[in-house]
Coordinates of C-alpha atoms and ligand atoms in Angstrom, one line a residue:
M1 CA -23.0 -13.5 23.6
T2 CA -21.1 -15.7 21.0
E3 CA -17.4 -15.9 21.4
R4 CA -15.4 -13.6 19.2
A5 CA -13.5 -15.3 16.4
Q6 CA -9.7 -15.7 16.4
F7 CA -7.1 -16.9 14.0
V8 CA -6.6 -20.5 14.9
T9 CA -2.8 -20.7 14.6
R10 CA 0.0 -18.2 14.8
L11 CA 1.0 -19.1 11.3
G12 CA -2.5 -18.4 10.1
A13 CA -2.4 -15.0 11.8
I14 CA 0.9 -14.2 10.1
A15 CA -0.2 -15.5 6.7
A16 CA -3.4 -13.3 6.9
T17 CA -1.4 -10.2 7.9
V18 CA 1.2 -10.8 5.3
G19 CA -1.6 -11.4 2.9
S20 CA -3.0 -8.0 3.7
A21 CA 0.3 -6.3 3.3
V22 CA 1.4 -8.1 0.1
G23 CA -0.6 -6.8 -2.8
L24 CA -0.6 -4.7 -5.9
G25 CA 1.4 -2.2 -3.9
N26 CA 4.4 -4.6 -3.7
I27 CA 4.2 -6.4 -7.0
W28 CA 3.4 -3.4 -9.1
G29 CA 3.6 -0.2 -7.0
F30 CA 7.1 -0.9 -5.6
P31 CA 8.9 -1.5 -9.0
C32 CA 7.1 1.5 -10.5
S33 CA 7.9 3.9 -7.7
A34 CA 11.4 2.6 -7.5
G35 CA 11.7 3.0 -11.2
S36 CA 10.5 6.5 -11.4
N37 CA 12.4 7.6 -8.3
G38 CA 16.0 6.5 -9.0
G39 CA 16.1 2.8 -8.1
G40 CA 18.6 2.1 -5.3
A41 CA 18.3 5.6 -3.8
F42 CA 14.5 5.0 -3.4
L43 CA 15.1 1.6 -1.9
L44 CA 17.3 3.0 0.8
I45 CA 14.8 5.6 1.9
Y46 CA 12.1 3.0 1.6
L47 CA 13.9 0.6 4.0
G48 CA 14.5 3.5 6.4
C49 CA 10.7 4.2 6.4
V50 CA 9.9 0.5 6.9
F51 CA 12.1 0.2 10.0
L52 CA 11.8 3.6 11.6
V53 CA 8.1 4.2 10.9
G54 CA 6.5 1.1 9.5
I55 CA 7.4 -1.5 12.2
P56 CA 6.6 1.0 15.1
V57 CA 3.2 1.8 13.6
I58 CA 2.4 -1.8 12.9
L59 CA 3.1 -2.5 16.6
C60 CA 0.9 0.4 17.7
E61 CA -1.9 -1.1 15.7
F62 CA -1.1 -4.6 17.1
V63 CA -1.1 -3.3 20.7
I64 CA -4.5 -1.6 20.3
G65 CA -6.1 -4.5 18.4
R66 CA -4.8 -7.4 20.3
G67 CA -5.1 -5.6 23.7
T68 CA -8.8 -5.0 23.3
H69 CA -10.0 -7.8 20.9
K70 CA -12.4 -5.3 19.4
N71 CA -13.0 -3.5 16.1
V72 CA -11.4 -0.1 15.8
S73 CA -14.2 2.0 17.2
G74 CA -14.8 -0.4 20.1
A75 CA -11.1 -0.5 20.8
L76 CA -10.8 3.3 21.0
K77 CA -13.9 3.5 23.2
Q78 CA -12.4 1.0 25.6
L79 CA -9.0 2.6 25.7
A80 CA -10.1 6.3 25.8
P81 CA -13.4 6.1 27.7
G82 CA -15.3 9.4 28.1
T83 CA -13.5 11.0 25.1
K84 CA -14.4 11.6 21.5
L85 CA -11.3 9.8 20.2
H86 CA -13.3 6.9 18.9
W87 CA -14.6 9.3 16.2
F88 CA -11.1 8.8 14.7
S89 CA -12.2 5.3 13.7
Y90 CA -14.2 6.9 10.8
V91 CA -10.9 8.1 9.3
G92 CA -9.8 4.4 8.9
I93 CA -13.3 3.3 7.8
C94 CA -13.5 6.0 5.1
A95 CA -9.9 5.3 3.9
S96 CA -10.7 1.6 3.7
I97 CA -13.8 2.2 1.6
M98 CA -11.9 4.5 -0.7
I99 CA -9.0 2.2 -1.1
L100 CA -11.2 -0.8 -1.7
S101 CA -13.2 1.1 -4.3
F102 CA -10.2 2.1 -6.5
Y103 CA -8.3 -1.0 -5.8
S104 CA -11.1 -3.3 -6.9
V105 CA -11.2 -1.5 -10.2
I106 CA -7.6 -2.6 -10.9
C107 CA -8.4 -6.0 -9.5
G108 CA -11.2 -6.2 -12.0
W109 CA -8.7 -5.4 -14.8
V110 CA -6.5 -8.2 -13.4
V111 CA -9.4 -10.6 -13.6
E112 CA -10.1 -9.6 -17.3
Y113 CA -6.4 -10.0 -18.1
L114 CA -6.2 -13.3 -16.3
I115 CA -9.1 -14.7 -18.4
Q116 CA -7.6 -13.2 -21.6
A117 CA -4.3 -14.9 -20.7
I118 CA -5.9 -18.2 -20.0
S119 CA -7.7 -18.1 -23.3
G120 CA -4.4 -17.5 -25.1
N121 CA -5.3 -13.9 -26.2
L122 CA -2.3 -12.3 -24.6
S123 CA 0.4 -14.4 -26.2
S124 CA -0.1 -13.6 -29.8
Q125 CA -0.3 -9.9 -30.3
S126 CA 1.9 -7.2 -31.7
S127 CA 2.9 -4.4 -29.2
D128 CA 0.5 -2.0 -30.8
E129 CA -2.3 -4.4 -30.3
Y130 CA -1.6 -4.6 -26.6
E131 CA -1.9 -0.9 -26.3
K132 CA -5.1 -0.7 -28.3
M133 CA -6.6 -3.6 -26.3
F134 CA -6.0 -1.9 -23.0
G135 CA -7.2 1.5 -24.1
A136 CA -10.4 0.0 -25.5
F137 CA -11.0 -2.1 -22.4
V138 CA -10.6 0.6 -19.8
S139 CA -12.6 3.2 -21.7
N140 CA -15.5 0.7 -22.4
P141 CA -18.2 2.1 -20.1
W142 CA -19.4 -1.2 -18.7
R143 CA -16.9 -3.9 -19.2
S144 CA -14.4 -2.8 -16.5
S145 CA -17.3 -2.0 -14.2
L146 CA -18.6 -5.5 -14.5
W147 CA -15.3 -7.0 -13.6
T148 CA -15.1 -4.6 -10.6
L149 CA -18.4 -5.9 -9.4
L150 CA -17.4 -9.5 -10.0
F151 CA -14.2 -9.1 -8.0
L152 CA -16.1 -7.5 -5.1
L153 CA -18.5 -10.5 -5.3
I154 CA -15.6 -12.9 -4.9
N155 CA -14.3 -10.8 -2.0
F156 CA -17.8 -11.0 -0.4
L157 CA -17.9 -14.8 -0.8
V158 CA -14.6 -15.2 1.1
L159 CA -15.4 -12.7 3.8
R160 CA -18.9 -14.0 4.5
R161 CA -17.3 -17.2 5.7
G162 CA -15.7 -15.4 8.6
I163 CA -12.2 -15.3 10.1
K164 CA -11.3 -19.0 10.4
K165 CA -13.0 -20.5 7.4
G166 CA -12.7 -17.5 5.1
I167 CA -9.8 -15.2 5.7
E168 CA -7.4 -17.6 7.4
K169 CA -8.1 -20.5 5.1
V170 CA -7.6 -18.4 1.9
A171 CA -4.4 -16.8 3.2
N172 CA -3.0 -20.2 4.2
L173 CA -3.7 -21.5 0.7
L174 CA -2.8 -18.5 -1.4
M175 CA 0.3 -17.1 0.3
P176 CA 2.6 -20.1 -0.3
I177 CA 1.4 -20.3 -4.0
L178 CA 2.2 -16.6 -4.3
F179 CA 5.7 -17.1 -3.1
V180 CA 6.3 -20.0 -5.4
I181 CA 5.1 -18.1 -8.5
L182 CA 7.3 -15.1 -7.5
I183 CA 10.4 -17.3 -7.1
V184 CA 9.8 -19.0 -10.5
F185 CA 9.7 -15.5 -12.0
C186 CA 12.8 -14.3 -10.2
V187 CA 14.8 -17.4 -11.3
N188 CA 13.8 -16.8 -14.8
A189 CA 14.7 -13.1 -14.7
L190 CA 18.1 -13.9 -13.3
T191 CA 18.9 -15.9 -16.3
L192 CA 18.2 -13.1 -18.8
D193 CA 21.0 -11.1 -20.4
T194 CA 19.6 -7.9 -18.9
A195 CA 19.7 -9.3 -15.4
K196 CA 22.8 -7.3 -14.5
D197 CA 21.5 -4.0 -15.6
G198 CA 18.1 -4.5 -14.0
L199 CA 19.6 -5.5 -10.6
S200 CA 22.3 -2.8 -10.6
F201 CA 19.5 -0.2 -11.1
L202 CA 17.6 -1.6 -8.2
F203 CA 20.4 -2.1 -5.8
H204 CA 23.0 0.5 -6.7
P205 CA 22.0 3.8 -5.0
D206 CA 22.7 7.0 -6.9
F207 CA 22.6 9.6 -4.2
S208 CA 22.2 12.4 -6.7
K209 CA 18.7 11.1 -7.1
L210 CA 17.7 11.8 -3.5
T211 CA 15.1 14.5 -3.3
P212 CA 12.2 15.3 -1.0
K213 CA 9.9 13.9 -3.7
V214 CA 11.7 10.5 -3.4
A215 CA 11.2 10.6 0.4
I216 CA 7.5 11.4 0.0
S217 CA 7.0 8.6 -2.5
A218 CA 9.0 6.1 -0.3
M219 CA 6.9 6.9 2.8
G220 CA 3.6 6.7 0.9
Q221 CA 4.7 3.5 -0.7
A222 CA 5.7 2.0 2.8
F223 CA 2.4 3.0 4.4
F224 CA 0.3 1.6 1.6
S225 CA 2.4 -1.5 1.2
L226 CA 2.4 -2.4 4.9
S227 CA -1.4 -1.6 5.1
I228 CA -0.9 0.8 8.0
G229 CA -2.6 3.9 9.2
L230 CA -6.2 2.8 8.4
S231 CA -6.6 0.3 11.2
C232 CA -6.5 -2.7 8.9
I233 CA -3.7 -4.2 10.9
L234 CA -5.4 -3.3 14.1
T235 CA -8.5 -5.2 13.0
Y236 CA -6.5 -8.3 12.1
A237 CA -4.6 -8.1 15.4
S238 CA -7.9 -8.1 17.3
Y239 CA -8.2 -11.7 16.1
F240 CA -4.7 -12.7 17.3
R241 CA -4.4 -15.0 20.3
D242 CA -3.1 -13.6 23.6
S243 CA -0.1 -15.8 23.3
D244 CA 1.1 -14.4 19.9
P245 CA 4.3 -12.5 20.2
L246 CA 3.6 -9.1 18.8
F247 CA 7.1 -7.7 18.2
R248 CA 8.2 -10.9 16.4
N249 CA 5.0 -11.0 14.3
A250 CA 5.4 -7.3 13.4
T251 CA 9.0 -7.8 12.3
I252 CA 8.1 -10.9 10.3
V253 CA 5.3 -9.2 8.5
A254 CA 7.4 -6.1 7.6
L255 CA 10.3 -8.3 6.5
L256 CA 8.2 -10.6 4.3
D257 CA 6.4 -7.6 2.8
T258 CA 9.7 -6.0 1.9
L259 CA 11.0 -9.2 0.6
V260 CA 8.1 -9.6 -1.8
A261 CA 8.6 -6.0 -3.0
L262 CA 12.3 -6.8 -3.6
L263 CA 11.5 -10.0 -5.4
A264 CA 8.9 -8.1 -7.5
G265 CA 11.7 -5.7 -8.4
I266 CA 14.1 -8.6 -9.2
M267 CA 11.4 -10.2 -11.4
I268 CA 10.4 -7.1 -13.3
F269 CA 13.5 -4.9 -13.7
P270 CA 15.5 -7.3 -15.8
V271 CA 12.5 -7.9 -18.0
A272 CA 11.5 -4.3 -18.5
I273 CA 14.5 -2.2 -17.5
S274 CA 14.4 0.1 -20.5
F275 CA 10.7 0.9 -20.0
I276 CA 10.9 1.4 -16.3
Q277 CA 13.7 3.8 -16.2
G278 CA 11.6 6.3 -18.1
T279 CA 8.4 5.5 -16.2
G280 CA 6.5 8.2 -14.5
D281 CA 3.7 7.1 -12.2
K282 CA 1.2 7.7 -14.9
D283 CA 2.7 5.0 -17.1
S284 CA 2.5 2.3 -14.5
F285 CA -0.8 0.9 -15.9
E286 CA 1.0 0.6 -19.2
L287 CA 3.8 -1.4 -17.6
V288 CA 1.4 -4.1 -16.2
F289 CA -1.2 -4.3 -18.9
V290 CA 0.7 -3.4 -22.1
T291 CA 4.5 -3.7 -21.7
L292 CA 4.8 -6.8 -19.6
P293 CA 2.4 -9.0 -21.5
N294 CA 4.3 -8.0 -24.7
L295 CA 7.7 -8.7 -23.1
F296 CA 6.5 -12.0 -21.7
N297 CA 6.3 -13.3 -25.3
G298 CA 10.0 -13.1 -25.6
L299 CA 10.7 -15.2 -22.5
P300 CA 11.7 -18.8 -22.6
G301 CA 8.6 -21.0 -22.8
G302 CA 6.5 -18.3 -24.5
G303 CA 4.0 -15.6 -23.4
F304 CA 1.1 -17.9 -22.5
V305 CA 2.7 -19.5 -19.4
W306 CA 4.2 -16.3 -18.1
S307 CA 1.2 -14.1 -18.5
V308 CA -1.1 -16.6 -16.9
L309 CA 1.3 -16.9 -13.9
F310 CA 1.7 -13.2 -13.7
F311 CA -2.0 -12.3 -13.6
L312 CA -2.6 -15.2 -11.2
L313 CA 0.0 -13.8 -8.9
L314 CA -1.6 -10.3 -9.1
F315 CA -5.0 -11.8 -8.5
F316 CA -4.0 -13.8 -5.4
A317 CA -2.0 -10.9 -4.0
S318 CA -4.9 -8.5 -4.4
L319 CA -7.6 -10.7 -3.1
T320 CA -5.8 -11.3 0.3
S321 CA -5.4 -7.5 0.5
T322 CA -9.0 -6.5 -0.3
I323 CA -10.4 -9.0 2.2
S324 CA -8.4 -7.2 4.9
M325 CA -9.5 -3.7 3.9
S326 CA -13.2 -4.9 4.1
E327 CA -12.7 -6.4 7.5
I328 CA -12.4 -3.0 9.1
S329 CA -15.9 -1.9 8.4
I330 CA -17.4 -5.5 8.6
S331 CA -16.1 -5.8 12.2
F332 CA -17.4 -2.3 12.9
F333 CA -20.9 -3.0 11.6
Q334 CA -21.0 -6.3 13.4
E335 CA -19.8 -5.2 16.8
E336 CA -21.0 -1.6 17.0
H337 CA -24.3 -2.0 15.1
G338 CA -25.2 -5.5 15.9
M339 CA -25.4 -6.7 12.3
S340 CA -24.9 -10.4 11.3
R341 CA -21.7 -11.3 9.5
T342 CA -23.6 -11.7 6.2
K343 CA -25.4 -8.4 6.5
A344 CA -22.2 -6.5 7.5
T345 CA -20.3 -8.0 4.6
G346 CA -23.2 -7.2 2.3
V347 CA -23.4 -3.6 3.3
N348 CA -19.6 -3.2 2.9
T349 CA -19.8 -4.8 -0.5
I350 CA -22.7 -2.7 -1.8
V351 CA -21.1 0.6 -0.7
C352 CA -17.8 -0.4 -2.4
M353 CA -19.7 -1.6 -5.5
V354 CA -21.2 1.9 -5.9
F355 CA -17.9 3.7 -5.4
G356 CA -16.0 1.1 -7.3
V357 CA -18.2 1.6 -10.4
L358 CA -17.8 5.4 -10.1
C359 CA -14.0 4.8 -10.0
A360 CA -14.1 2.5 -13.0
Q361 CA -16.0 5.1 -14.9
S362 CA -13.2 7.6 -14.3
F363 CA -11.7 6.0 -17.3
G364 CA -15.0 6.0 -19.2
V365 CA -18.1 8.2 -19.0
L366 CA -16.9 10.1 -15.9
S367 CA -13.4 10.9 -17.3
D368 CA -14.3 14.7 -17.4
F369 CA -15.7 14.8 -13.9
T370 CA -13.0 16.1 -11.6
I371 CA -12.6 16.9 -7.9
F372 CA -9.7 19.3 -7.2
G373 CA -8.5 18.6 -10.7
K374 CA -8.5 14.8 -10.2
T375 CA -10.9 12.1 -11.5
I376 CA -12.8 10.3 -8.8
F377 CA -10.3 7.4 -9.1
G378 CA -7.3 9.8 -8.7
F379 CA -9.0 11.7 -5.9
F380 CA -9.6 8.6 -3.9
I381 CA -6.0 7.6 -4.3
F382 CA -4.8 11.1 -3.2
L383 CA -7.1 11.5 -0.3
S384 CA -6.5 8.0 1.2
N385 CA -2.8 7.5 0.5
D386 CA -1.5 11.0 0.8
V387 CA -3.7 12.3 3.6
L388 CA -5.6 9.7 5.6
L389 CA -3.0 7.0 5.9
P390 CA -0.2 9.4 7.3
L391 CA -2.8 11.0 9.5
G392 CA -3.8 7.6 10.9
G393 CA -0.1 6.7 11.4
V394 CA 0.5 9.8 13.5
F395 CA -2.7 9.2 15.4
F396 CA -1.8 5.6 16.3
A397 CA 1.8 6.5 17.3
W398 CA 0.6 9.3 19.5
F399 CA -2.2 7.2 21.0
V400 CA 0.1 4.3 22.0
G401 CA 3.2 6.4 22.7
W402 CA 1.6 9.1 24.7
F403 CA -2.1 8.6 25.5
I404 CA -2.7 5.1 26.8
D405 CA -1.4 3.6 30.0
K406 CA 2.2 2.5 29.7
K407 CA 1.4 -0.6 31.6
F408 CA -1.1 -1.7 29.0
V409 CA 1.4 -1.3 26.3
D410 CA 4.0 -3.2 28.2
N411 CA 1.6 -6.0 29.0
Q412 CA 0.9 -6.4 25.3
L413 CA 4.5 -6.2 24.2
T414 CA 5.5 -8.8 26.8
N415 CA 2.3 -10.9 26.7
F416 CA 1.6 -10.0 30.3
G417 CA 5.2 -10.6 31.3
T418 CA 5.2 -14.2 30.1
S419 CA 7.7 -13.5 27.2
E420 CA 11.1 -12.0 27.6
V421 CA 11.4 -8.3 27.4
S422 CA 13.0 -7.7 24.1
V423 CA 16.2 -5.6 23.9
W424 CA 14.4 -3.7 21.2
R425 CA 11.7 -2.4 23.5
K426 CA 13.4 0.9 24.4
P427 CA 14.5 1.9 20.9
L428 CA 11.1 0.8 19.7
M429 CA 9.2 3.1 22.2
F430 CA 11.5 5.9 21.2
C431 CA 10.6 5.4 17.5
I432 CA 6.9 5.2 18.4
R433 CA 7.0 8.4 20.5
Y434 CA 9.4 10.6 18.6
I435 CA 10.8 9.3 15.3
A436 CA 7.7 8.0 13.6
P437 CA 5.4 11.0 14.3
M438 CA 8.2 13.4 13.4
V439 CA 9.1 11.7 10.1
I440 CA 5.5 11.3 9.1
V441 CA 4.6 15.0 9.9
V442 CA 7.7 16.4 8.1
I443 CA 7.2 14.3 5.0
F444 CA 3.5 14.9 5.0
L445 CA 4.0 18.7 5.1
Y446 CA 6.6 18.4 2.3
G447 CA 3.9 16.6 0.3
L448 CA 1.4 19.4 0.8
G449 CA 4.1 21.8 -0.4
L450 CA 4.3 23.6 3.0
F451 CA 8.1 23.9 2.9
D452 CA 8.2 25.2 -0.7
A453 CA 8.4 28.8 0.5
I454 CA 11.4 28.1 2.9
L455 CA 13.5 25.8 0.8
Ligands
LIG1 N1 -0.9 -3.4 1.3 C1 -1.7 -3.6 0.2 C2 -0.8 -3.6 -1.1 O1 0.4 -3.5 -1.0 C3 -2.8 -2.6 0.0 C4 -3.5 -2.3 1.2 C5 -3.7 -1.1 1.7 C6 -4.2 -3.4 1.9 C7 -4.4 -0.8 2.9 C8 -4.9 -3.1 3.1 C9 -5.0 -1.8 3.5 O2 -1.2 -3.7 -2.2

């Protein structure tokens, strides 16, 4: 048997995991959710979710993945032999396929806009023209589908090269560039006249805005942004080395992911504060593809540079996320079904191409086709984000907190006793066993409207 691949360095492992976490969810989703849910109040709940639920669930996935060095199904089979618990791996695999399908549609739009920006078409239009251009593009039956397919092809080409030469190399290259672009944007935003208004909206919590809806959005945002609940982090952790410190890695990943979300807020709020305060979730496409390109024209240096940088940032952030989503099923096909890397990557790509085109057509010829009142695109978002990810989060917390051997968990958290026992271990186990599952279940039931009758 050939030896299983690993990330070569600890930094590479962190870069890849942060690359998975940092994506459209941070740079676009976070400012939009914060904007439509009261700014600072949302931020506070978001931070609570990251620390009380996010880090514990990341660690649960780390423990299972690194402890077994297997794909999600193989890992559950090893840790729960003789049970049917490995069936749960299909929840993560289905969620990853759904997320990859709708996500790559937006990535396809990003590619189109990146090319438009590079060819100078985004820097010379009136605000009406931006609106028309976006409307015409997404409703064109084939154009956005073609970009979706192209994006999935790029994703395929990276993944086919494997863990070291594909995922780790791309993450090591793209993550530093991403941070530099973000910082350039933030420095520019801080020099604008509207900087103060933008920042005070983001950082000044207005507690009258705190409602159950804000809590639901914050938790959904945290799960999606940290890539947890679907075994993506578990799969990456299965490529960690035995010497990697799990608790420290989990904290670094969560902090960097949160930092990028905050930097995205700092970069976008001063530029688009008046638009964002009135933003509902439905307008978030408009923010990225209509409002920002238009507003970039007014920035020092002109629209060309800023729109190229912005869509490049989105492109890099999304590519490092989509490769991580795909790795869940690729590792599963390789290890459980004996496929070669190329074949496993090909199967994943073809399945997502089919669903991706269906999602793209939700804005075109399939716009009238609905499931529970949602287009295919909307239904995939709902089912994965609002149902499957929280379900996965509770499962992993229960599995690590209650089901598997305590000694196994301890060995992973302390690298077999070779690293110091962190003072955080007790509070962390408390969060894994009680706080995280309780918070997720309560917020999840709220989301489904189950408390409406009582409150
Ligand atoms: N975390 C990514 C983002 O913020 C999205 C993602 C979700 C990636 C699930 C992998 C798995 O955009």
